[in-house]
Structure formats: structure tokens, C-alpha cells
Backbone as a printed PyTorch tensor [residue, N CA C, xyz], in Angstrom:
tensor([[[  0.8510,  -1.1690,   0.0000],
         [  0.0000,   0.0000,   0.0000],
         [  0.9000,   1.2370,   0.0000]],

        [[  0.5060,   2.2320,  -0.7710],
         [  1.2070,   3.5140,  -0.7990],
         [  0.2080,   4.6020,  -0.4350]],

        [[  0.7190,   5.6760,   0.1310],
         [ -0.1330,   6.8010,   0.5070],
         [  0.2710,   8.0270,  -0.2940]],

        [[ -0.7270,   8.6830,  -0.8790],
         [ -0.5510,   9.9590,  -1.5560],
         [ -1.5570,  10.9170,  -0.9330]],

        [[ -1.5700,  12.1440,  -1.4060],
         [ -2.5550,  13.0880,  -0.8860],
         [ -3.4090,  13.6580,  -2.0050]],

        [[ -4.5930,  14.0680,  -1.6330],
         [ -5.4930,  14.7890,  -2.5110],
         [ -5.8190,  16.0890,  -1.7850]],

        [[ -5.2410,  17.1850,  -2.2820],
         [ -5.3830,  18.4910,  -1.6220],
         [ -4.9770,  18.4040,  -0.1570]],

        [[ -3.8920,  17.6550,   0.0890],
         [ -3.3330,  17.5370,   1.4290],
         [ -3.9130,  16.4300,   2.2850]],

        [[ -4.9880,  15.7980,   1.8550],
         [ -5.6210,  14.7240,   2.6190],
         [ -5.1070,  13.3690,   2.1500]],

        [[ -4.6190,  12.5300,   3.0660],
         [ -4.0510,  11.2420,   2.6580],
         [ -5.0950,  10.2760,   2.1120]],

        [[ -4.6980,   9.5740,   1.0530],
         [ -5.4900,   8.4720,   0.4950],
         [ -4.5180,   7.3660,   0.1020]],

        [[ -4.9990,   6.1500,   0.0950],
         [ -4.1320,   4.9820,  -0.0990],
         [ -4.4270,   4.2440,  -1.3950]],

        [[ -3.3710,   3.6570,  -1.9290],
         [ -3.5140,   2.7680,  -3.0790],
         [ -3.4560,   1.3270,  -2.5870]],

        [[ -3.7900,   0.4180,  -3.4680],
         [ -3.8120,  -0.9930,  -3.1050],
         [ -2.4320,  -1.6320,  -3.0400]],

        [[ -1.4010,  -0.9700,  -3.5430],
         [ -0.0820,  -1.5940,  -3.5690],
         [  0.9840,  -0.5900,  -3.9410]],

        [[  2.0160,  -1.0910,  -4.5870],
         [  3.1280,  -0.2570,  -5.0200],
         [  3.3390,  -0.4480,  -6.5170]],

        [[  3.9110,   0.5620,  -7.1400],
         [  4.2400,   0.4510,  -8.5630],
         [  5.2730,  -0.6450,  -8.7740]],

        [[  5.3220,  -1.2240,  -9.9620],
         [  6.3580,  -2.2100, -10.2520],
         [  7.7460,  -1.5720, -10.1000]],

        [[  8.6760,  -2.3260,  -9.5660],
         [ 10.0290,  -1.8180,  -9.3220],
         [ 10.8060,  -1.6490, -10.6200]],

        [[ 11.6620,  -0.6510, -10.6350],
         [ 12.5500,  -0.4720, -11.7820],
         [ 13.3920,  -1.7330, -11.9600]],

        [[ 13.5230,  -2.1870, -13.1890],
         [ 14.2710,  -3.3960, -13.5050],
         [ 13.4220,  -4.6480, -13.5250]],

        [[ 12.2130,  -4.5840, -12.9810],
         [ 11.3320,  -5.7610, -12.9730],
         [ 10.5750,  -5.8700, -14.2920]],

        [[ 10.0630,  -7.0530, -14.5540],
         [  9.2170,  -7.2410, -15.7320],
         [  7.9100,  -6.4880, -15.5160]],

        [[  7.4920,  -5.7550, -16.5160],
         [  6.2230,  -5.0250, -16.4150],
         [  5.0820,  -6.0300, -16.3670]],

        [[  4.1320,  -5.8330, -15.4530],
         [  2.9790,  -6.7350, -15.4220],
         [  2.2030,  -6.6710, -16.7420]],

        [[  1.7480,  -7.8190, -17.1930],
         [  0.9190,  -7.8670, -18.3950],
         [ -0.3550,  -7.0690, -18.1370]],

        [[ -0.9020,  -6.4920, -19.1850],
         [ -2.1690,  -5.7790, -19.0450],
         [ -2.9460,  -5.8690, -20.3310]],

        [[ -4.2450,  -5.6750, -20.1940],
         [ -5.1400,  -5.5200, -21.3250],
         [ -6.0320,  -4.3310, -21.0130]],

        [[ -6.0740,  -3.3740, -21.9280],
         [ -6.8830,  -2.1690, -21.7980],
         [ -7.8530,  -2.0990, -22.9620]],

        [[ -8.8410,  -1.2340, -22.8570],
         [ -9.8340,  -1.0890, -23.9140],
         [ -9.5920,   0.2280, -24.6510]],

        [[ -9.4430,   0.1380, -25.9560],
         [ -9.2400,   1.3280, -26.7880],
         [-10.5870,   1.9840, -27.1100]],

        [[-10.5710,   3.2110, -27.6240],
         [-11.8260,   3.9110, -27.9160],
         [-12.7800,   3.1630, -28.8440]],

        [[-12.2540,   2.3090, -29.7280],
         [-13.1270,   1.5480, -30.6310],
         [-13.6080,   0.2400, -29.9920]],

        [[-13.3350,   0.0720, -28.6900],
         [-13.7100,  -1.0860, -27.8790],
         [-12.8800,  -2.3330, -28.1680]],

        [[-11.8600,  -2.2160, -29.0090],
         [-10.9290,  -3.3250, -29.1690],
         [ -9.9570,  -3.3090, -28.0020]],

        [[ -9.2130,  -4.3780, -27.8500],
         [ -8.2970,  -4.4790, -26.7210],
         [ -6.8650,  -4.1640, -27.1290]],

        [[ -6.1230,  -3.6270, -26.1880],
         [ -4.7030,  -3.3290, -26.3480],
         [ -3.9850,  -3.9780, -25.1810]],

        [[ -3.0130,  -4.8170, -25.4900],
         [ -2.2740,  -5.4780, -24.4200],
         [ -0.7940,  -5.1180, -24.5080]],

        [[ -0.0920,  -5.3410, -23.4190],
         [  1.3510,  -5.1130, -23.4250],
         [  2.0090,  -6.0100, -24.4740]],

        [[  1.5050,  -7.2140, -24.6480],
         [  2.0640,  -8.1320, -25.6490],
         [  1.9710,  -7.5560, -27.0660]],

        [[  0.9310,  -6.7480, -27.3330],
         [  0.7820,  -6.1130, -28.6420],
         [  1.9030,  -5.1250, -28.9310]],

        [[  2.5740,  -4.6580, -27.8910],
         [  3.5880,  -3.6120, -28.0110],
         [  5.0030,  -4.1660, -27.8700]],

        [[  5.1380,  -5.4690, -27.9720],
         [  6.4440,  -6.1140, -27.8190],
         [  7.4660,  -5.4650, -28.7450]],

        [[  8.6360,  -5.1490, -28.2020],
         [  9.7100,  -4.5340, -28.9770],
         [  9.6480,  -3.0160, -29.0260]],

        [[  8.5920,  -2.4460, -28.4590],
         [  8.4600,  -0.9890, -28.3880],
         [  8.6970,  -0.5210, -26.9580]],

        [[  9.0760,   0.7400, -26.8290],
         [  9.1000,   1.3760, -25.5140],
         [  7.6890,   1.8930, -25.2560]],

        [[  7.2760,   1.8520, -23.9950],
         [  5.9140,   2.2300, -23.6290],
         [  5.9620,   3.1990, -22.4550]],

        [[  5.2090,   4.2680, -22.5670],
         [  5.0090,   5.1830, -21.4500],
         [  3.5530,   5.0540, -21.0280]],

        [[  3.3370,   4.6500, -19.7750],
         [  1.9850,   4.5740, -19.2330],
         [  1.7450,   5.8540, -18.4280]],

        [[  0.8860,   6.7150, -18.9430],
         [  0.4740,   7.9340, -18.2520],
         [ -0.8290,   7.5830, -17.5490]],

        [[ -0.7550,   7.3430, -16.2360],
         [ -1.8900,   6.8280, -15.4640],
         [ -2.4600,   7.9730, -14.6290]],

        [[ -3.7850,   8.0920, -14.5950],
         [ -4.4100,   9.2030, -13.8730],
         [ -5.8440,   8.8510, -13.4930]],

        [[ -6.4550,   9.6450, -12.5770],
         [ -7.8210,   9.3280, -12.1290],
         [ -8.8990,   9.4940, -13.2000]],

        [[ -8.9400,  10.6450, -13.8800],
         [ -9.9820,  10.8760, -14.8800],
         [ -9.5780,  11.9990, -15.8250]],

        [[ -9.8130,  11.7860, -17.0950],
         [ -9.4850,  12.7930, -18.0990],
         [-10.3320,  14.0600, -17.9280]],

        [[-11.3850,  13.9710, -17.1510],
         [-12.2720,  15.1190, -16.9380],
         [-11.8560,  15.9960, -15.7650]],

        [[-10.5780,  15.9520, -15.4020],
         [-10.0450,  16.8630, -14.3870],
         [ -8.8990,  17.6540, -15.0200]],

        [[ -8.6590,  18.8770, -14.5590],
         [ -7.6610,  19.7330, -15.2090],
         [ -6.2500,  19.1560, -15.2530]],

        [[ -5.7660,  18.5890, -14.1620],
         [ -4.4030,  18.0700, -14.1430],
         [ -4.2700,  16.8490, -15.0410]],

        [[ -5.2500,  15.9820, -15.0180],
         [ -5.2190,  14.7980, -15.8720],
         [ -5.2470,  15.2040, -17.3420]],

        [[ -6.1090,  16.1360, -17.6770],
         [ -6.1930,  16.6200, -19.0580],
         [ -4.8640,  17.2120, -19.4940]],

        [[ -4.2100,  17.9650, -18.6040],
         [ -2.9240,  18.5570, -18.9590],
         [ -1.8620,  17.4880, -19.1930]],

        [[ -1.8810,  16.4230, -18.4050],
         [ -0.8860,  15.3630, -18.6100],
         [ -1.0730,  14.7010, -19.9720]],

        [[ -2.3130,  14.5320, -20.3980],
         [ -2.5630,  13.9510, -21.7230],
         [ -2.0480,  14.9070, -22.8060]],

        [[ -2.3260,  16.1930, -22.6560],
         [ -1.8420,  17.1840, -23.6310],
         [ -0.3180,  17.1940, -23.7010]],

        [[  0.3230,  17.1930, -22.5410],
         [  1.7840,  17.2530, -22.5060],
         [  2.4060,  16.0120, -23.1220]],

        [[  1.9300,  14.8370, -22.7420],
         [  2.4830,  13.6240, -23.3340],
         [  2.1610,  13.5370, -24.8200]],

        [[  1.0080,  14.0300, -25.2560],
         [  0.6820,  14.0510, -26.6760],
         [  1.7160,  14.8710, -27.4450]],

        [[  2.0790,  16.0210, -26.9000],
         [  3.0740,  16.8840, -27.5500],
         [  4.4360,  16.1930, -27.6160]],

        [[  4.8240,  15.5500, -26.5340],
         [  6.1390,  14.8960, -26.4790],
         [  6.1850,  13.6160, -27.3170]],

        [[  5.0720,  12.9110, -27.4140],
         [  5.0500,  11.6190, -28.1000],
         [  5.4370,  11.7270, -29.5620]],

        [[  5.1120,  12.8390, -30.1920],
         [  5.4400,  12.9910, -31.6120],
         [  6.9370,  13.0420, -31.8490]],

        [[  7.7220,  13.2620, -30.8020],
         [  9.1750,  13.3700, -30.9200],
         [  9.8870,  12.0670, -30.5610]],

        [[  9.1510,  11.0390, -30.1820],
         [  9.7430,   9.8070, -29.6710],
         [  9.7600,   8.7100, -30.7270]],

        [[ 10.8990,   8.0320, -30.8490],
         [ 11.0190,   6.9150, -31.7740],
         [ 10.6740,   5.6060, -31.0730]],

        [[  9.9880,   4.7280, -31.7810],
         [  9.6620,   3.3920, -31.2870],
         [  9.0420,   3.4210, -29.8910]],

        [[  8.1840,   4.4070, -29.6520],
         [  7.5820,   4.5720, -28.3330],
         [  6.0830,   4.8150, -28.4640]],

        [[  5.3210,   4.1200, -27.6440],
         [  3.8810,   4.3280, -27.5660],
         [  3.5430,   4.9020, -26.2070]],

        [[  2.8150,   6.0050, -26.2050],
         [  2.3270,   6.6020, -24.9610],
         [  0.8680,   6.2000, -24.8080]],

        [[  0.5750,   5.5370, -23.6840],
         [ -0.7910,   5.1070, -23.4080],
         [ -1.3080,   5.8830, -22.2050]],

        [[ -2.4180,   6.5700, -22.3840],
         [ -3.0710,   7.3110, -21.3100],
         [ -4.1130,   6.3970, -20.6900]],

        [[ -3.8830,   6.0400, -19.4190],
         [ -4.6800,   5.0150, -18.7510],
         [ -5.4940,   5.6170, -17.6070]],

        [[ -6.7760,   5.3380, -17.6210],
         [ -7.6580,   5.7130, -16.5200],
         [ -8.8270,   4.7350, -16.4890]],

        [[ -9.6750,   4.9000, -15.4880],
         [-10.8850,   4.0870, -15.3920],
         [-12.0150,   4.6890, -16.2340]],

        [[-11.7670,   5.8530, -16.8530],
         [-12.7850,   6.4610, -17.7050],
         [-13.2360,   5.4760, -18.7720]],

        [[-14.4830,   5.5880, -19.1650],
         [-14.9510,   4.7690, -20.2770],
         [-14.2210,   5.1850, -21.5550]],

        [[-14.0360,   4.2610, -22.4790],
         [-13.3430,   4.5890, -23.7260],
         [-13.9920,   5.7540, -24.4750]],

        [[-15.3020,   5.9010, -24.3390],
         [-16.0230,   6.9720, -25.0320],
         [-15.6010,   8.3420, -24.5060]],

        [[-15.4260,   8.4540, -23.1970],
         [-15.0000,   9.7230, -22.5940],
         [-13.5680,  10.0580, -23.0160]],

        [[-12.7060,   9.0530, -23.0340],
         [-11.3310,   9.2830, -23.4650],
         [-11.3010,   9.7580, -24.9190]],

        [[-12.0600,   9.1070, -25.7710],
         [-12.1030,   9.4810, -27.1890],
         [-12.6880,  10.8740, -27.3770]],

        [[-13.7320,  11.1930, -26.6280],
         [-14.3450,  12.5280, -26.7120],
         [-13.3270,  13.5980, -26.3820]],

        [[-12.5930,  13.4100, -25.2820],
         [-11.6120,  14.4010, -24.8690],
         [-10.5240,  14.5790, -25.9230]],

        [[ -9.9140,  13.4950, -26.3470],
         [ -8.8180,  13.6000, -27.3180],
         [ -9.3090,  14.1360, -28.6580]],

        [[-10.5120,  13.7610, -29.0610],
         [-11.0760,  14.2880, -30.3040],
         [-11.3080,  15.7810, -30.2230]],

        [[-11.8790,  16.2470, -29.1290],
         [-12.1470,  17.6770, -28.9560],
         [-10.8630,  18.4840, -28.8780]],

        [[ -9.8020,  17.8730, -28.3440],
         [ -8.5230,  18.5630, -28.1820],
         [ -7.6080,  18.3790, -29.3940]],

        [[ -7.9850,  17.4940, -30.3250],
         [ -7.1270,  17.2260, -31.4820],
         [ -5.8530,  16.4760, -31.1110]],

        [[ -5.9340,  15.6080, -30.1360],
         [ -4.7650,  14.8620, -29.6550],
         [ -4.7300,  13.4950, -30.3280]],

        [[ -3.7060,  13.2700, -31.1380],
         [ -3.6530,  11.9970, -31.8590],
         [ -2.2970,  11.3010, -31.7880]],

        [[ -1.4130,  11.7590, -30.8970],
         [ -0.1070,  11.1160, -30.7420],
         [ -0.0560,  10.1560, -29.5670]],

        [[ -1.1250,  10.1050, -28.7850],
         [ -1.2010,   9.1770, -27.6620],
         [ -2.3050,   8.1660, -27.9350]],

        [[ -2.2120,   7.0480, -27.2400],
         [ -3.2250,   6.0020, -27.3200],
         [ -3.9870,   5.9990, -26.0050]],

        [[ -5.2970,   5.9420, -26.0740],
         [ -6.0960,   5.8510, -24.8640],
         [ -6.3100,   4.3930, -24.5120]],

        [[ -6.2510,   4.1120, -23.2130],
         [ -6.4980,   2.7720, -22.7300],
         [ -7.3490,   2.8130, -21.4790]],

        [[ -8.5620,   2.3690, -21.5850],
         [ -9.4540,   2.3450, -20.4340],
         [ -9.2470,   1.0550, -19.6540]],

        [[ -9.1010,   1.2100, -18.3440],
         [ -8.9280,   0.0530, -17.4660],
         [-10.2410,  -0.3730, -16.8190]],

        [[-11.3600,   0.1000, -17.3670],
         [-12.6520,  -0.1230, -16.7020],
         [-13.0560,  -1.5840, -16.5960]],

        [[-12.5390,  -2.4460, -17.4490],
         [-12.9070,  -3.8630, -17.3370],
         [-11.6840,  -4.7700, -17.2590]],

        [[-10.6470,  -4.2640, -16.5750],
         [ -9.4410,  -5.0780, -16.4230],
         [ -8.9040,  -4.9750, -15.0070]],

        [[ -7.8790,  -5.7430, -14.7400],
         [ -7.2350,  -5.7270, -13.4210],
         [ -6.0150,  -4.7990, -13.4110]],

        [[ -5.8980,  -3.9230, -14.4060],
         [ -4.7340,  -3.0530, -14.5280],
         [ -4.4410,  -2.3050, -13.2270]],

        [[ -5.4250,  -1.6190, -12.6590],
         [ -5.2030,  -0.8030, -11.4590],
         [ -4.6930,  -1.6570, -10.2980]],

        [[ -5.2380,  -2.8460, -10.1390],
         [ -4.7650,  -3.7530,  -9.0910],
         [ -3.3500,  -4.2280,  -9.3810]],

        [[ -3.1010,  -4.6360, -10.6200],
         [ -1.8070,  -5.2160, -10.9950],
         [ -0.6620,  -4.2090, -10.9260]],

        [[ -0.9550,  -2.9470, -11.1760],
         [  0.0800,  -1.9040, -11.1370],
         [  0.1170,  -1.1730,  -9.7970]],

        [[ -0.7320,  -1.5560,  -8.8420],
         [ -0.7070,  -0.9720,  -7.5070],
         [ -1.1920,   0.4560,  -7.4390]],

        [[ -2.0450,   0.8630,  -8.3820],
         [ -2.4870,   2.2590,  -8.4540],
         [ -3.9770,   2.4520,  -8.1510]],

        [[ -4.6350,   1.4450,  -7.6650],
         [ -6.0680,   1.5610,  -7.3730],
         [ -6.2640,   2.2150,  -6.0100]],

        [[ -7.0110,   3.3230,  -5.9840],
         [ -7.3390,   3.9580,  -4.7080],
         [ -8.2900,   3.0610,  -3.9400]],

        [[ -7.9750,   2.8360,  -2.6680],
         [ -8.7910,   1.9400,  -1.8440],
         [ -9.5820,   2.6810,  -0.7700]],

        [[ -9.3750,   4.0010,  -0.6600],
         [-10.1600,   4.7860,   0.2860],
         [-10.2210,   6.2310,  -0.1990]],

        [[-10.9920,   7.0410,   0.4910],
         [-11.1080,   8.4480,   0.1250],
         [-12.0980,   8.6630,  -1.0060]],

        [[-12.2310,   9.9070,  -1.4450],
         [-13.2370,  10.2500,  -2.4470],
         [-12.9730,   9.6630,  -3.8390]],

        [[-11.7500,   9.2180,  -4.0940],
         [-11.4220,   8.6580,  -5.4130],
         [-11.3620,   7.1250,  -5.3990]],

        [[-11.9440,   6.5000,  -4.3970],
         [-11.9310,   5.0370,  -4.2920],
         [-12.3440,   4.3970,  -5.6180]],

        [[-11.5240,   3.4430,  -6.0550],
         [-11.8070,   2.7150,  -7.2900],
         [-11.1550,   3.3190,  -8.5190]],

        [[-10.7290,   4.5800,  -8.4370],
         [-10.0340,   5.2090,  -9.5700],
         [ -8.5410,   4.9420,  -9.4640]],

        [[ -7.8010,   5.3110, -10.4960],
         [ -6.3620,   5.1050, -10.5110],
         [ -5.6290,   6.3450, -10.0140]],

        [[ -4.5500,   6.1170,  -9.3050],
         [ -3.6910,   7.1980,  -8.8270],
         [ -2.9350,   7.7910, -10.0160]],

        [[ -2.3870,   8.9910,  -9.8240],
         [ -1.5640,   9.6030, -10.8680],
         [ -0.1610,   8.9990, -10.7880]],

        [[  0.2570,   8.3970, -11.8900],
         [  1.5580,   7.7300, -11.9360],
         [  2.0480,   7.6810, -13.3760]],

        [[  3.3360,   7.4510, -13.5110],
         [  3.9320,   7.2110, -14.8190],
         [  4.8160,   5.9800, -14.6890]],

        [[  4.6890,   5.0690, -15.6360],
         [  5.5530,   3.8930, -15.7010],
         [  6.1180,   3.8320, -17.1150]],

        [[  7.4360,   3.7410, -17.2070],
         [  8.1080,   3.6070, -18.4990],
         [  8.6140,   2.1800, -18.6140]],

        [[  8.2890,   1.5610, -19.7380],
         [  8.6650,   0.1660, -19.9930],
         [  9.5920,   0.1600, -21.2050]],

        [[ 10.7450,  -0.4990, -21.0760],
         [ 11.6890,  -0.5190, -22.1930],
         [ 11.2620,  -1.5420, -23.2510]],

        [[ 11.9980,  -1.6030, -24.3410],
         [ 11.6400,  -2.4740, -25.4630],
         [ 11.7050,  -3.9560, -25.1030]],

        [[ 12.3620,  -4.2840, -23.9790],
         [ 12.4370,  -5.6730, -23.5220],
         [ 11.3580,  -6.0120, -22.4970]],

        [[ 10.4490,  -5.0590, -22.2220],
         [  9.3610,  -5.3110, -21.2990],
         [  9.7200,  -5.1060, -19.8390]],

        [[ 10.8370,  -4.4460, -19.5700],
         [ 11.2630,  -4.1650, -18.1940],
         [ 10.9080,  -2.7270, -17.8310]],

        [[ 10.5620,  -2.5170, -16.5690],
         [ 10.2660,  -1.1770, -16.0700],
         [ 11.5770,  -0.4190, -15.9290]],

        [[ 11.6730,   0.7310, -16.6080],
         [ 12.8910,   1.5440, -16.5110],
         [ 12.6800,   2.8080, -15.6790]],

        [[ 11.4270,   3.1320, -15.3810],
         [ 11.1250,   4.3060, -14.5700],
         [  9.7040,   4.1670, -14.0490]],

        [[  9.5090,   4.5850, -12.8040],
         [  8.1390,   4.6620, -12.2820],
         [  8.0600,   5.8110, -11.2890]],

        [[  6.9280,   6.4750, -11.3050],
         [  6.6750,   7.5850, -10.3940],
         [  5.2160,   7.5460,  -9.9620]],

        [[  5.0070,   7.4890,  -8.6680],
         [  3.6850,   7.6830,  -8.0950],
         [  3.6760,   9.1270,  -7.6110]],

        [[  2.8540,   9.9670,  -8.2120],
         [  2.8460,  11.3880,  -7.8860],
         [  2.2760,  11.5550,  -6.4760]],

        [[  3.0310,  12.2320,  -5.6190],
         [  2.7020,  12.3310,  -4.1960],
         [  1.4080,  13.0970,  -3.9240]],

        [[  1.1290,  14.1190,  -4.7160],
         [ -0.0990,  14.9160,  -4.5790],
         [ -0.8920,  14.7440,  -5.8660]],

        [[ -2.0800,  14.1920,  -5.7640],
         [ -2.8840,  13.8600,  -6.9450],
         [ -3.1110,  15.0830,  -7.8380]],

        [[ -3.1800,  16.2710,  -7.2530],
         [ -3.4300,  17.4830,  -8.0350],
         [ -2.1860,  17.9820,  -8.7700]],

        [[ -1.0090,  17.3650,  -8.5490],
         [  0.2310,  17.7780,  -9.2200],
         [  0.4560,  16.9550, -10.4830]],

        [[  1.2020,  17.5330, -11.4170],
         [  1.5670,  16.8260, -12.6400],
         [  2.7780,  15.9280, -12.3800]],

        [[  2.9410,  14.8980, -13.1980],
         [  4.1140,  14.0290, -13.0470],
         [  5.3830,  14.7400, -13.5200]],

        [[  6.5190,  14.1240, -13.2560],
         [  7.8120,  14.6390, -13.7060],
         [  8.0450,  14.1560, -15.1440]],

        [[  7.5700,  14.9420, -16.0970],
         [  7.6670,  14.5640, -17.5060],
         [  9.1160,  14.3580, -17.9360]],

        [[  9.9880,  15.2630, -17.5300],
         [ 11.3860,  15.1830, -17.9540],
         [ 12.0370,  13.8830, -17.5070]],

        [[ 11.8100,  13.4820, -16.2560],
         [ 12.4040,  12.2420, -15.7530],
         [ 11.8590,  11.0360, -16.5070]],

        [[ 10.5710,  11.0460, -16.7850],
         [  9.9740,   9.9110, -17.5120],
         [ 10.5600,   9.8100, -18.9170]],

        [[ 10.6510,  10.9300, -19.6040],
         [ 11.1570,  10.9160, -20.9790],
         [ 12.6400,  10.6030, -21.0240]],

        [[ 13.3730,  11.0230, -20.0140],
         [ 14.8090,  10.7130, -19.9420],
         [ 15.0340,   9.2030, -19.8020]],

        [[ 14.0990,   8.5110, -19.1630],
         [ 14.2230,   7.0600, -18.9520],
         [ 14.0880,   6.2670, -20.2490]],

        [[ 13.6050,   6.9180, -21.2900],
         [ 13.4510,   6.2410, -22.5800],
         [ 14.8030,   6.0630, -23.2290]]])
């Protein structure tokens, strides 16, 4: 279990992020067209998992915008924006914003939040995902992970991108 804050109030996750150097846990997410996207589909690519509570909050929306801008500059890298939002909400947001360099992945019908240790288990965001970034190298190993200490803060984009 890890503890972060939401506007200074502590809330807990169900576990811890995967350790750097460990094999990234397998996952299956739902894309906006309702097809599935798994880590196995991305074999041989670098992956940035931009994990957040909901695209309908200002900080989460900004993280998607920022990673979208950076993703166009990355070789052999897929940026996946992961939340419990329904695929329709993710698609609506990215469509309205003109964001097409990131891939949306809804965890609404998977064990992703449990497997990555980012599921809130108490507080007002219970059941949603914590704000985190996990970078997976082309061999499927975690090369960087960050659980953002204050949910209202943005992740350390520079550190995540440097890990690529």
C-alpha cells in the first residue's frame, strides 16, 4: 500500500508500482473503438503509461496534452493514457482537443489498477487510478516509475522521458 494526498488529505492505493528493472505486469486495456490493447501487442516498443484518475479533471487533461506533444518526438515509443474512464470519454476528450499522438487505454474492465498498484482503496477517489507514470523498455522491463505524491500535481515529464 502507498499513501498519496489529494489536496493535502491522505489516500491509499492498493499496492506499489512495479520496481525499476522488474518485468512489467501484463495488461489488457480497452481502446476507444472497444478493441483491446495489451502489453504483448507492443512487444519490442518502448511504452510510457500515463496513469491518472480521470481525463475530466484539469491536471489529468494537462498530462494527456503534454504527453501528446512529447510523443510525436519519440522513436519506437507508444504513450498510453490510462484511466478508469470509459473509452467513449477518453475518445471525446482527445477528439475535442485534437490529440492523436497518444493512445487511450481504459482500465474499466481489467485488473490493470490492481496489478500496477495504483487503485485507490479509500477516500473520495476510491476505485479510480492514482496519478503515476511507468516507463517500460523495449524488452518489457520497467525503466522508470513515479507515483505522484499529490494527486493534483503533474508528473515529472522530464524524468519519464529521460528514462526512454
